PDB file of C-alpha atoms and ligand atoms in Angstrom:
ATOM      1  CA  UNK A  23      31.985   5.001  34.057  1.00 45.00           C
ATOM      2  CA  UNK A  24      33.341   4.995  31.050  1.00 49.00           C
ATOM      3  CA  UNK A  25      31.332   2.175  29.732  1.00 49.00           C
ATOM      4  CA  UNK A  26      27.943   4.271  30.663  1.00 50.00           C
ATOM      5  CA  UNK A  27      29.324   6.912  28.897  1.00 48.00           C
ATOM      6  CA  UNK A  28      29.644   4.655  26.088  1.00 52.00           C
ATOM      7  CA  UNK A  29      26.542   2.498  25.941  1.00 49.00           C
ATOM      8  CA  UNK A  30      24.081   5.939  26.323  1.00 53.00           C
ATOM      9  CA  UNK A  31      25.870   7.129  23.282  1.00 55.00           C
ATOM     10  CA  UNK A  32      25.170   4.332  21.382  1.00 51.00           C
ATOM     11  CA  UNK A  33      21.410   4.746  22.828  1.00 54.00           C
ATOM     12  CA  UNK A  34      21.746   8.367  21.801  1.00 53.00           C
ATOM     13  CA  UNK A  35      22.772   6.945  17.939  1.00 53.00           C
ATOM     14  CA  UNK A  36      19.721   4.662  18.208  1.00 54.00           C
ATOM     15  CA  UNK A  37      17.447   7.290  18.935  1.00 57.00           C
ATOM     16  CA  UNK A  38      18.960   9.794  16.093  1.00 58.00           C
ATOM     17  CA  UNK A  39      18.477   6.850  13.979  1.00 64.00           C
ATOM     18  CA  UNK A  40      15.167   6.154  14.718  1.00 64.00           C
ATOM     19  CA  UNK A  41      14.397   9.719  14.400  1.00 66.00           C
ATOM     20  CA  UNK A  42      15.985  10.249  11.041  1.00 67.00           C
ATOM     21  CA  UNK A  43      14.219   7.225   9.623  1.00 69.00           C
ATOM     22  CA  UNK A  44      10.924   8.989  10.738  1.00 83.00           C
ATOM     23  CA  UNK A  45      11.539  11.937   9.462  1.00 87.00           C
ATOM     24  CA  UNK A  46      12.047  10.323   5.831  1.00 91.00           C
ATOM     25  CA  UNK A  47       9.635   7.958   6.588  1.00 96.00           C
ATOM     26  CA  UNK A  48       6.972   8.664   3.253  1.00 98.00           C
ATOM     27  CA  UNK A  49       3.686   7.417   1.583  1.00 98.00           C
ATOM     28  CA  UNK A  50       4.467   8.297  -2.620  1.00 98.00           C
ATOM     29  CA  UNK A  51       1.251   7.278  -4.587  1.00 98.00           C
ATOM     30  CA  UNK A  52       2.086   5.378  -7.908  1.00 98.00           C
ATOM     31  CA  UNK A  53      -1.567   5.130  -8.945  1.00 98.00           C
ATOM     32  CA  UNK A  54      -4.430   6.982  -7.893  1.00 98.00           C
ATOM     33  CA  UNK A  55      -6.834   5.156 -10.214  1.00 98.00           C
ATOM     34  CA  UNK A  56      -8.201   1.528 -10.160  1.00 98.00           C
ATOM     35  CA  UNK A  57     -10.652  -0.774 -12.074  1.00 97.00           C
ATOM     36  CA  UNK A  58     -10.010  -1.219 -15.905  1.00 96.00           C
ATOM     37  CA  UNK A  59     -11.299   1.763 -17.324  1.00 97.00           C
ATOM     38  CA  UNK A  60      -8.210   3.448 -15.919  1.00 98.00           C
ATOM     39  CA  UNK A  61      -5.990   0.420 -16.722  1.00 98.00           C
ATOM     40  CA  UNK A  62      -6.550   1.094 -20.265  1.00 97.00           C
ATOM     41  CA  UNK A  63      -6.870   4.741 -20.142  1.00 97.00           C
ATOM     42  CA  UNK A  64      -4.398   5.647 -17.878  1.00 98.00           C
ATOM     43  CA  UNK A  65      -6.048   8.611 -17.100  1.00 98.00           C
ATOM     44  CA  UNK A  66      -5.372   7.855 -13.466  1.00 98.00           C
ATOM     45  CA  UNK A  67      -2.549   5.953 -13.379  1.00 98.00           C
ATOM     46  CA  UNK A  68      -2.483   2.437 -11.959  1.00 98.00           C
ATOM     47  CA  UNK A  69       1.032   1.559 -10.228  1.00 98.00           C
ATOM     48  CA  UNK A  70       0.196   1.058  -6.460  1.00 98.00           C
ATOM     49  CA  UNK A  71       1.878   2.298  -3.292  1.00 98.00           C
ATOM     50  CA  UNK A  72       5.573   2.779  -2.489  1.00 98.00           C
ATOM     51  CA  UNK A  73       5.657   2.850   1.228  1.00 98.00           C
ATOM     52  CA  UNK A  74       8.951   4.026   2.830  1.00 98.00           C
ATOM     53  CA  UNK A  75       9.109   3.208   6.071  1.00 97.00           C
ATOM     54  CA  UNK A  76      11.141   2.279   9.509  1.00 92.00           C
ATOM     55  CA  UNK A  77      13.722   2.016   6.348  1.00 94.00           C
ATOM     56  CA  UNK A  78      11.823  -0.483   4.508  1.00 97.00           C
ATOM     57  CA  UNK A  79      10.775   0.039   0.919  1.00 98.00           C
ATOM     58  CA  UNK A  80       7.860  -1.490   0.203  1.00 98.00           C
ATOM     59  CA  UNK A  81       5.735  -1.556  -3.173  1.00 98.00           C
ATOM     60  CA  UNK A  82       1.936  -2.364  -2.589  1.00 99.00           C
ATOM     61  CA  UNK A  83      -0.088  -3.760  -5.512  1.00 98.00           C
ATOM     62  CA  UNK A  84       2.315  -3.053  -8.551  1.00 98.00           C
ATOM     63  CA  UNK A  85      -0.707  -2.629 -11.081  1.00 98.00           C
ATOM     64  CA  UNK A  86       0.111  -1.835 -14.853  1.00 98.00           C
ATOM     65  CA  UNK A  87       2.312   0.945 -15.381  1.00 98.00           C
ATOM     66  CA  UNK A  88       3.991   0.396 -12.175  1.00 98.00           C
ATOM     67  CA  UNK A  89       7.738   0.461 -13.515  1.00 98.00           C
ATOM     68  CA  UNK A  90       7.111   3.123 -15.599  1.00 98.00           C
ATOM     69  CA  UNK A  91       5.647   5.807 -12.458  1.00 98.00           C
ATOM     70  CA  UNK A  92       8.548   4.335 -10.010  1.00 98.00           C
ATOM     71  CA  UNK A  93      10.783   5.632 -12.399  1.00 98.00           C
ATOM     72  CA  UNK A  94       9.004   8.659 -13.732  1.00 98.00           C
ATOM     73  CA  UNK A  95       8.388   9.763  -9.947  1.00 98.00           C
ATOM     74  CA  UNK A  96      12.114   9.856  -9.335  1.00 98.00           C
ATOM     75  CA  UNK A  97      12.176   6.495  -7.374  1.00 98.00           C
ATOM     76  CA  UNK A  98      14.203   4.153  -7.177  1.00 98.00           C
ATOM     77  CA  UNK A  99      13.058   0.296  -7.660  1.00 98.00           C
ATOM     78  CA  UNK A 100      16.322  -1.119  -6.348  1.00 98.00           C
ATOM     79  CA  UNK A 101      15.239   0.013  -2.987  1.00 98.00           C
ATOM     80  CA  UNK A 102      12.457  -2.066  -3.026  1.00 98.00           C
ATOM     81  CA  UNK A 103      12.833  -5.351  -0.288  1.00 98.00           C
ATOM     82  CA  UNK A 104       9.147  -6.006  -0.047  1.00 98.00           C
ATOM     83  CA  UNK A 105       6.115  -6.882  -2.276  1.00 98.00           C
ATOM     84  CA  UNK A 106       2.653  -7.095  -1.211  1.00 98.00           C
ATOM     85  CA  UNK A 107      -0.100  -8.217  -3.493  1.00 98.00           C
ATOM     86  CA  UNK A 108      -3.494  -7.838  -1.909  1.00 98.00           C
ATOM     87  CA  UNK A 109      -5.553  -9.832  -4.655  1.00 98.00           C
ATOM     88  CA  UNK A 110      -5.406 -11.329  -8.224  1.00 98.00           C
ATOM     89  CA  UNK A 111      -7.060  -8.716 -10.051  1.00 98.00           C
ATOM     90  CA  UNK A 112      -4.922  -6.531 -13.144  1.00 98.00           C
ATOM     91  CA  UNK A 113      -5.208  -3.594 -11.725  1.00 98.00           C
ATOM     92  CA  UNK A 114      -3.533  -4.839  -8.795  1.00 98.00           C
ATOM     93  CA  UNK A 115      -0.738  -7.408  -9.369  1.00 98.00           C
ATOM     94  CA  UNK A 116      -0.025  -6.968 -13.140  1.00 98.00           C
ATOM     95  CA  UNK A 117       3.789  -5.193 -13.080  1.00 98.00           C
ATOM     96  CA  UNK A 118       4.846  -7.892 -10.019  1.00 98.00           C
ATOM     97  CA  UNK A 119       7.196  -9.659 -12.081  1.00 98.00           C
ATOM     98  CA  UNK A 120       8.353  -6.567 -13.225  1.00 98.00           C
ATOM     99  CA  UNK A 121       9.016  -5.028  -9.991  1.00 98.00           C
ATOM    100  CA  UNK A 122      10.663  -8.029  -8.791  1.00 98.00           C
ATOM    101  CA  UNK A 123      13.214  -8.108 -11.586  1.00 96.00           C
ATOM    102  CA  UNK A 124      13.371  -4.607 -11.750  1.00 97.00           C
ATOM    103  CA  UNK A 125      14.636  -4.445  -7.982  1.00 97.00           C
ATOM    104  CA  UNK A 126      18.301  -6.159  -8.304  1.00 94.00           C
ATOM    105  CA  UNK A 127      20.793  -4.702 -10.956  1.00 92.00           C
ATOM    106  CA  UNK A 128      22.885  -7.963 -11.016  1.00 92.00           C
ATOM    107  CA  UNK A 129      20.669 -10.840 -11.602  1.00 88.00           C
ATOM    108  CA  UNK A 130      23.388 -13.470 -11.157  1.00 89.00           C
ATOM    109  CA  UNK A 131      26.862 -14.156 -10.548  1.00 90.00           C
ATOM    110  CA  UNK A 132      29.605 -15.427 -12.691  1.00 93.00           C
ATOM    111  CA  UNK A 133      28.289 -19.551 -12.131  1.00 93.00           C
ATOM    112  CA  UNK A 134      24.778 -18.159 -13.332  1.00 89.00           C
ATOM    113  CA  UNK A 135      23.262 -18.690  -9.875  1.00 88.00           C
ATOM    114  CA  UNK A 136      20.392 -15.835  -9.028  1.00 86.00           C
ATOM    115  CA  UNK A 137      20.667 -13.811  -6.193  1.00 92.00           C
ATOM    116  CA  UNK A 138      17.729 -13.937  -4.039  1.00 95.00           C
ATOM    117  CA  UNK A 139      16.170 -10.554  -3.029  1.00 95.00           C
ATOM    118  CA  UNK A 140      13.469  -9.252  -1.357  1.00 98.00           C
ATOM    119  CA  UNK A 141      10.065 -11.066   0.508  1.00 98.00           C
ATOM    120  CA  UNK A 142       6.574 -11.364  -1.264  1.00 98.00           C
ATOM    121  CA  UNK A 143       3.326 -10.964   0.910  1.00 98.00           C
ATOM    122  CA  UNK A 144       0.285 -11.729  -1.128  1.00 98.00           C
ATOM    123  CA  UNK A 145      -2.731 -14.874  -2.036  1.00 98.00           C
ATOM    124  CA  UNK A 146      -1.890 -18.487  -3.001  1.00 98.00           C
ATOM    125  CA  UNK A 147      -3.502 -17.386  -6.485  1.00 98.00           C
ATOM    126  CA  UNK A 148      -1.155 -15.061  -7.104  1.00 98.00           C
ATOM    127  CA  UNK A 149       1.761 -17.089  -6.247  1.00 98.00           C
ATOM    128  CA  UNK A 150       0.286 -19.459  -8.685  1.00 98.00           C
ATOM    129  CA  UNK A 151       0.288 -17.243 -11.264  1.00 98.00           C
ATOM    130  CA  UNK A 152       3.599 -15.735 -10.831  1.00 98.00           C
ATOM    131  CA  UNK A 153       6.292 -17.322 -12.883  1.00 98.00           C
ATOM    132  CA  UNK A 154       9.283 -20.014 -11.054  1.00 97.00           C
ATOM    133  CA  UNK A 155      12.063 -17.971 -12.664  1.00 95.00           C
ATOM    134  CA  UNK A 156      10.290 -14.963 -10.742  1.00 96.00           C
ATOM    135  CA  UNK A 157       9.643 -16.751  -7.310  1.00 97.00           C
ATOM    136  CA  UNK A 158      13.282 -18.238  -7.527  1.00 95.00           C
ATOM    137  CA  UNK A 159      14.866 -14.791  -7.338  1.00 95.00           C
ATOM    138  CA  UNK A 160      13.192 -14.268  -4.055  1.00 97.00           C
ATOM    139  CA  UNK A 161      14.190 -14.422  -0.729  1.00 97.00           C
ATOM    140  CA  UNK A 162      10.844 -15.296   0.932  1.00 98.00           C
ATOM    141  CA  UNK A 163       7.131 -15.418  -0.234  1.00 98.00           C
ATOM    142  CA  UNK A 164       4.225 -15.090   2.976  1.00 98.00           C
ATOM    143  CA  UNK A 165       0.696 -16.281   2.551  1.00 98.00           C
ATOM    144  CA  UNK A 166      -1.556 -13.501   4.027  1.00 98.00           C
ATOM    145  CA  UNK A 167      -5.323 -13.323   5.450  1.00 97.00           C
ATOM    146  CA  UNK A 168      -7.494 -11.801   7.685  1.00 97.00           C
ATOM    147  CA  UNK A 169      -6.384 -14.074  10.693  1.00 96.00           C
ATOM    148  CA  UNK A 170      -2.779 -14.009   9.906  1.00 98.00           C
ATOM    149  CA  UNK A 171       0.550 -11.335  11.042  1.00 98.00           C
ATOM    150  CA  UNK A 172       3.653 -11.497   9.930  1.00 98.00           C
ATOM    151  CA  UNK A 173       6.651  -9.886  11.122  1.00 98.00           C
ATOM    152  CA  UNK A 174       8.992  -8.441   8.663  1.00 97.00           C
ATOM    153  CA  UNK A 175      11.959  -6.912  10.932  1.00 95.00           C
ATOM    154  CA  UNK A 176      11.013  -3.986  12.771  1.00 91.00           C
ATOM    155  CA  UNK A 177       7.143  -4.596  10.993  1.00 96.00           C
ATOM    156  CA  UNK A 178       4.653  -6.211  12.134  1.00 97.00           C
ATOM    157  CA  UNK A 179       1.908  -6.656   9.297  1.00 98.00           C
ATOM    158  CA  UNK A 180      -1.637  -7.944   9.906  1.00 98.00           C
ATOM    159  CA  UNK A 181      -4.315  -8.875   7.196  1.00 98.00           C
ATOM    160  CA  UNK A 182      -7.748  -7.584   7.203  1.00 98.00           C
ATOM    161  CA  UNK A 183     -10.484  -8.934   6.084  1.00 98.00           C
ATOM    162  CA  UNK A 184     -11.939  -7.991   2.237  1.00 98.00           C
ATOM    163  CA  UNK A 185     -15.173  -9.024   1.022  1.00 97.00           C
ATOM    164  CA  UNK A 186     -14.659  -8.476  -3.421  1.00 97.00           C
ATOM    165  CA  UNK A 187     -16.138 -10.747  -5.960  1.00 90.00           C
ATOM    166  CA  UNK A 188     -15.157 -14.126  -5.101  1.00 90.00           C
ATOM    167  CA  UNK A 189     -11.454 -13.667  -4.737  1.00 96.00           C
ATOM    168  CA  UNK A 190      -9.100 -14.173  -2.163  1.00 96.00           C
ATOM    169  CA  UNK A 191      -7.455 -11.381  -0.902  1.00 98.00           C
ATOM    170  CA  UNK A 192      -6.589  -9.041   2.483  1.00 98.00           C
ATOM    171  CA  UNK A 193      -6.149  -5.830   3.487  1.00 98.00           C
ATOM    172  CA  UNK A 194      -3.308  -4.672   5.485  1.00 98.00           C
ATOM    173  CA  UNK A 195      -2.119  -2.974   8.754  1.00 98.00           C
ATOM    174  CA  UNK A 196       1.783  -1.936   8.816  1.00 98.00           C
ATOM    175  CA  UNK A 197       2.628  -1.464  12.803  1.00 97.00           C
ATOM    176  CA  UNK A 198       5.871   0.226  13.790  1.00 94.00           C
ATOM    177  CA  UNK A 199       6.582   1.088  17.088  1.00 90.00           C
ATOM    178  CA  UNK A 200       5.944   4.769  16.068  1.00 93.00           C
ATOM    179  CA  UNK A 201       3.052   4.998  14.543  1.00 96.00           C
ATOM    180  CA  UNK A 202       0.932   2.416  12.286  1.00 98.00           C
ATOM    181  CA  UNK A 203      -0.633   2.698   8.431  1.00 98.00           C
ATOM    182  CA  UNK A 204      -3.697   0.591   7.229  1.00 98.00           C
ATOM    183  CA  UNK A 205      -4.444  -0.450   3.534  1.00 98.00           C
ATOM    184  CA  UNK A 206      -8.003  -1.397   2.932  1.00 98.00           C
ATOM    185  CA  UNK A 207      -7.592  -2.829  -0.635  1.00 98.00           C
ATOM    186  CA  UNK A 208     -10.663  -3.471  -2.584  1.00 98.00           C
ATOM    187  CA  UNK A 209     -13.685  -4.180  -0.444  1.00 98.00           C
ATOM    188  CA  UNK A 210     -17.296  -3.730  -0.161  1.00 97.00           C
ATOM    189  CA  UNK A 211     -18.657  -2.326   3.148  1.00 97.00           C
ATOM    190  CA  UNK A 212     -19.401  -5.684   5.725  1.00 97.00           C
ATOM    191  CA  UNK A 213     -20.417  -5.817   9.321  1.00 97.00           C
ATOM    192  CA  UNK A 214     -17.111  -4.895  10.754  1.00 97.00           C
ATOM    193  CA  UNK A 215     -15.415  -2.876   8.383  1.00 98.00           C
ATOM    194  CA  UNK A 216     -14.431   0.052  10.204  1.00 98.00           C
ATOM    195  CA  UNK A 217     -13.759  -1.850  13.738  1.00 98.00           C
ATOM    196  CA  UNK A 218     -10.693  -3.220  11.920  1.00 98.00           C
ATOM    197  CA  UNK A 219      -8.926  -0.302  11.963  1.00 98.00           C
ATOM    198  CA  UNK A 220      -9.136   1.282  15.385  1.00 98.00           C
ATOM    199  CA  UNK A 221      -5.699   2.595  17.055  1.00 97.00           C
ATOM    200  CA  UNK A 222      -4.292   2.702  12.968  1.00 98.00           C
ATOM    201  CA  UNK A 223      -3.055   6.018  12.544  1.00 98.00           C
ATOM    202  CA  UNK A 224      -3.034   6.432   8.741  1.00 98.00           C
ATOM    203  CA  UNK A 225      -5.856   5.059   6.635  1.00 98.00           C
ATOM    204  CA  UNK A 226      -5.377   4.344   3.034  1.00 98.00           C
ATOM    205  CA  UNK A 227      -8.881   3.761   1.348  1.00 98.00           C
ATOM    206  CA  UNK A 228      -9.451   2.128  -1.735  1.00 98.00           C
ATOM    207  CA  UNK A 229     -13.213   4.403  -2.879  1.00 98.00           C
ATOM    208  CA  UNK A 230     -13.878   3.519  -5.942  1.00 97.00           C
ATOM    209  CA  UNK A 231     -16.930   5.285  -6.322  1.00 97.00           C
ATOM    210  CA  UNK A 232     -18.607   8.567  -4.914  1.00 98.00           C
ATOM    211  CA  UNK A 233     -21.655   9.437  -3.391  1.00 97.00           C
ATOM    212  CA  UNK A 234     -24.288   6.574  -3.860  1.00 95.00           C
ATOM    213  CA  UNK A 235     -22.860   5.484  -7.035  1.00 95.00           C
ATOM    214  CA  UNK A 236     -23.013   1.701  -5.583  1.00 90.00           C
ATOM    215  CA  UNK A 237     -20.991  -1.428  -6.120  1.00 88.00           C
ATOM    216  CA  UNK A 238     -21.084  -4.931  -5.856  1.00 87.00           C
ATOM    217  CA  UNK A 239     -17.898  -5.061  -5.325  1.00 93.00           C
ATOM    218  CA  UNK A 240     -15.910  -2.276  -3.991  1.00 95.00           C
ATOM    219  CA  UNK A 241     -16.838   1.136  -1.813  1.00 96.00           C
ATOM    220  CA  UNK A 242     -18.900   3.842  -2.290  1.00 97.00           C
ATOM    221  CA  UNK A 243     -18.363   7.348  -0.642  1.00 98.00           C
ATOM    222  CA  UNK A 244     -22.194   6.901   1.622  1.00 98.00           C
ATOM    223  CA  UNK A 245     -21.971   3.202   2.236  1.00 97.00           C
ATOM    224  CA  UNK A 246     -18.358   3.745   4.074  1.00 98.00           C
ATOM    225  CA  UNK A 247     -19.436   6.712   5.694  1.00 98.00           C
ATOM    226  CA  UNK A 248     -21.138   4.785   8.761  1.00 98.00           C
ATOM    227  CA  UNK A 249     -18.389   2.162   9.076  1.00 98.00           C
ATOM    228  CA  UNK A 250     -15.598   5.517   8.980  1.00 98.00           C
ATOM    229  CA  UNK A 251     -17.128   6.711  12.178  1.00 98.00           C
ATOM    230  CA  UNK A 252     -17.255   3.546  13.854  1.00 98.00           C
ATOM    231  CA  UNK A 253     -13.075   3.785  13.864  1.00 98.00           C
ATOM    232  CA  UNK A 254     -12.800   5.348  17.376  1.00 97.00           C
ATOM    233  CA  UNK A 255     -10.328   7.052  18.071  1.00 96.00           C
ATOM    234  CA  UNK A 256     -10.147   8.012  14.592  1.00 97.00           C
ATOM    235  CA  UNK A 257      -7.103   7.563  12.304  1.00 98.00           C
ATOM    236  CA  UNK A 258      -4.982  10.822  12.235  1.00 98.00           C
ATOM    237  CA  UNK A 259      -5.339  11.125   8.399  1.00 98.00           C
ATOM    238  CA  UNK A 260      -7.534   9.237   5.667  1.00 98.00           C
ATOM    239  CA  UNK A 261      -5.526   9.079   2.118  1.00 98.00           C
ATOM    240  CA  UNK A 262      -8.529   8.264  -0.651  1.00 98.00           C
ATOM    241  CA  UNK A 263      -7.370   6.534  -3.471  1.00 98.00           C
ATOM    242  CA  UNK A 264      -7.769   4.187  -6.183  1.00 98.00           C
ATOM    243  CA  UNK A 265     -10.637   6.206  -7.668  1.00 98.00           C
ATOM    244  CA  UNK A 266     -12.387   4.326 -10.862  1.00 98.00           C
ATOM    245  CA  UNK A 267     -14.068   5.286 -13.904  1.00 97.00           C
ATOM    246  CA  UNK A 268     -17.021   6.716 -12.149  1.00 96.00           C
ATOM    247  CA  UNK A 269     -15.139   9.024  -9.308  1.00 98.00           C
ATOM    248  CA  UNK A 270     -12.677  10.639 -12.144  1.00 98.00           C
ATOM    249  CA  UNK A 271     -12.779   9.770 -16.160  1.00 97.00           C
ATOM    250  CA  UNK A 272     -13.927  10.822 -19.452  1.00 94.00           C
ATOM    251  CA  UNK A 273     -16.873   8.857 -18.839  1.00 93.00           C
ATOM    252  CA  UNK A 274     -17.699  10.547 -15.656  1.00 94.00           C
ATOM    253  CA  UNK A 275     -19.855  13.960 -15.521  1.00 93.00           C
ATOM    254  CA  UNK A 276     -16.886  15.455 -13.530  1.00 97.00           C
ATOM    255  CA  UNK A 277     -14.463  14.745 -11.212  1.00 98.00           C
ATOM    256  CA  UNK A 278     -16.453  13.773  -7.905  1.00 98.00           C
ATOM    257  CA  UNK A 279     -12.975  13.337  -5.833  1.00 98.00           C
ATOM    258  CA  UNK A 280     -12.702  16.751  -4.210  1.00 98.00           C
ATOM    259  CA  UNK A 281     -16.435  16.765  -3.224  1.00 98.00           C
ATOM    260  CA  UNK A 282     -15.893  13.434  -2.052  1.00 98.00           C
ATOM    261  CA  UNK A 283     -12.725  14.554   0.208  1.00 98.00           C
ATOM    262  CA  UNK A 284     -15.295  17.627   1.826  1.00 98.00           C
ATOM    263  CA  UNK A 285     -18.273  15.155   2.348  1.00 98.00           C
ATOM    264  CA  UNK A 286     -16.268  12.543   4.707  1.00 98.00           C
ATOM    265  CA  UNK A 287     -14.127  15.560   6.115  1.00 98.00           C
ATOM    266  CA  UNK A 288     -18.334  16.997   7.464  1.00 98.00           C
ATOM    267  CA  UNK A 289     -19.641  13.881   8.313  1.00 98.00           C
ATOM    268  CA  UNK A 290     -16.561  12.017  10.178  1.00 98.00           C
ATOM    269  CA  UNK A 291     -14.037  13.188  12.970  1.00 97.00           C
ATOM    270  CA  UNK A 292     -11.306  12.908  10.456  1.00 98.00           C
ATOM    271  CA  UNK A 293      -9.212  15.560  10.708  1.00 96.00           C
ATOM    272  CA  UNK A 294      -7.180  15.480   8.038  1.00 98.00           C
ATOM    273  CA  UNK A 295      -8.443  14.267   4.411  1.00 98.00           C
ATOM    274  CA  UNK A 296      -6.408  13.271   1.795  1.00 98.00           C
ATOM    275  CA  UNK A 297      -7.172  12.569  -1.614  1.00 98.00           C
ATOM    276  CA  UNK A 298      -4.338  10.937  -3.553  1.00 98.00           C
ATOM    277  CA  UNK A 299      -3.087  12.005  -6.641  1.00 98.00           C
ATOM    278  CA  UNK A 300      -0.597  10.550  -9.099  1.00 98.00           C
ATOM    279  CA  UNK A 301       2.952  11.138  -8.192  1.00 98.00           C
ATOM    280  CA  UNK A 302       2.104  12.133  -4.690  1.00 98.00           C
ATOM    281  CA  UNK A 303       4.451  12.208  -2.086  1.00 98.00           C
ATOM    282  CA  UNK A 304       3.561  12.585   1.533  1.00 98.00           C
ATOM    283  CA  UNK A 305       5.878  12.775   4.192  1.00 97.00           C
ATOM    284  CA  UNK A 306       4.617  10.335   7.085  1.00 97.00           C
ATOM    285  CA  UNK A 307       5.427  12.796  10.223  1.00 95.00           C
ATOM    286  CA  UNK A 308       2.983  15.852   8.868  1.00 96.00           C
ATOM    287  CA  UNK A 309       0.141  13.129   8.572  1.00 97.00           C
ATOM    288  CA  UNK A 310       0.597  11.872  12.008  1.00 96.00           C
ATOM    289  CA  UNK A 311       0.015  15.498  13.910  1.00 88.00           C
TER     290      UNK A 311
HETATM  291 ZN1   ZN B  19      -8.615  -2.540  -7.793  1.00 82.50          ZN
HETATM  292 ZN1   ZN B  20      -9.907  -5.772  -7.080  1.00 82.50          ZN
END
């Protein structure tokens, strides 16, 4: 008797646990721009995605700028445990070294030995291109792809495909038990797009570029708009982001993004549209209702 008594308590911590994790479980937007006009510019800032969640902080393409917003946003970088670099371009992997030093406040103890922190997700290029003394200080570094999952304690990650320029990259799908969030990274629209996210709950969309303002290489607001509606169900919300020069910028005529957001909320079953803004913070359990 007593032992029931003791083990559903300890089920009854679990699921207050669980719970409180969800409730604090949040998407904080680092950078809403991409492409280099805004990594010179700033204008939009360019420091990727914190993801907190199932009490895992993870930092999604740490583009330039990135330690600066984690700290200007009130967040902390120690936190961080998990680094995922979707491709070798600037705008995407520049502040990685960075963010992986800036995540420990002891580098090494007394016999000069590093401490090894946190797990890297990302290309073979990238690892190439990231320094020894960097990958050293980590705990674990993942090659990623289309075909591949990885599980990362309670998260299970699969890569999605990307078709942009001729490098190697991924998109990404976080699944928790509770819910799941998908990453699309930089992409143009390919035979199968949208299929790759049906049952993801979130969608985080990298649209570069609005209306038929096309691309070789990454999205445009009416080439996505057929491969959106081919996610069925569809995801609870859609976050835009990563808008470029053409979307948002001095050199644009105006800023296309909230035209964009009412244009795929009219022509999709997407509830609930998103468009991401610098220093955004969005708490995970609104977005999933
Ligand atoms: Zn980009
Ligand atoms: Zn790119």
């Amino acid at each position: 008797m007593s032992l029931r008594i003791k083990i559903s308590s300890i089920n009854l911590f679990l699921i207050k646990s669980k719970t409180f994790i969800l409730m604090n479980d949040e998407i904080i937007i680092l950078g809403s721009g991409g492409g280099r006009h805004h990594v010179r510019t700033q204008y939009r800032a360019t420091g990727g995605i914190l993801l907190k969640i199932g009490g895992i902080q993870t930092h999604i393409d740490p583009g330039p700028g990135a330690i600066v917003r984690i700290n200007q946003y009130k967040e902390d970088p120690t936190k961080t445990e998990l680094f995922i670099v979707t491709h070798f371009h600037l705008d995407h992997y520049n502040d990685l070294a960075v963010m992986i030093e800036g995540s420990r406040r002891v580098l090494h103890d007394k016999n000069h030995i590093y401490y090894r922190k946190g797990t890297l997700i990302t290309t073979k290029e990238v690892v190439k291109n990231l320094s020894q003394y960097h990958l050293n200080m980590l705990e674990q570094v993942h090659i990623l792809n289309a075909t591949k999952s990885i599980q990362y304690k309670d998260l299970k990650l699969n890569g999605t495909k990307i078709t942009h320029a001729d490098v190697e990259g991924f998109g990404i799908i976080f699944d928790l038990n509770e819910y799941s969030i998908a990453y699309s990274s930089d992409t143009t629209v390919f035979e199968g797009f949208g299929k790759q996210f049906i049952g993801v709950d979130i969608l985080i969309l990298n649209l570069l570029r609005p209306d038929s303002v096309i691309c070789r290489r990454h999205l445009s607001t009416d080439q996505v708009l057929p491969e959106l509606n081919k996610i069925s169900p569809p995801p609870k919300t859609l976050i835009l982001n990563h808008f470029g020069a053409y979307m948002d910028s001095p050199l644009s005529q105006k800023n296309f993004v909230p035209s964009q957001v009412a244009k795929i909320q009219a022509l999709t079953n997407i509830e609930r549209v998103i468009a991401g803004e610098d220093g955004l913070k969005l708490n995970i359990l609104e977005l999933l209702s």
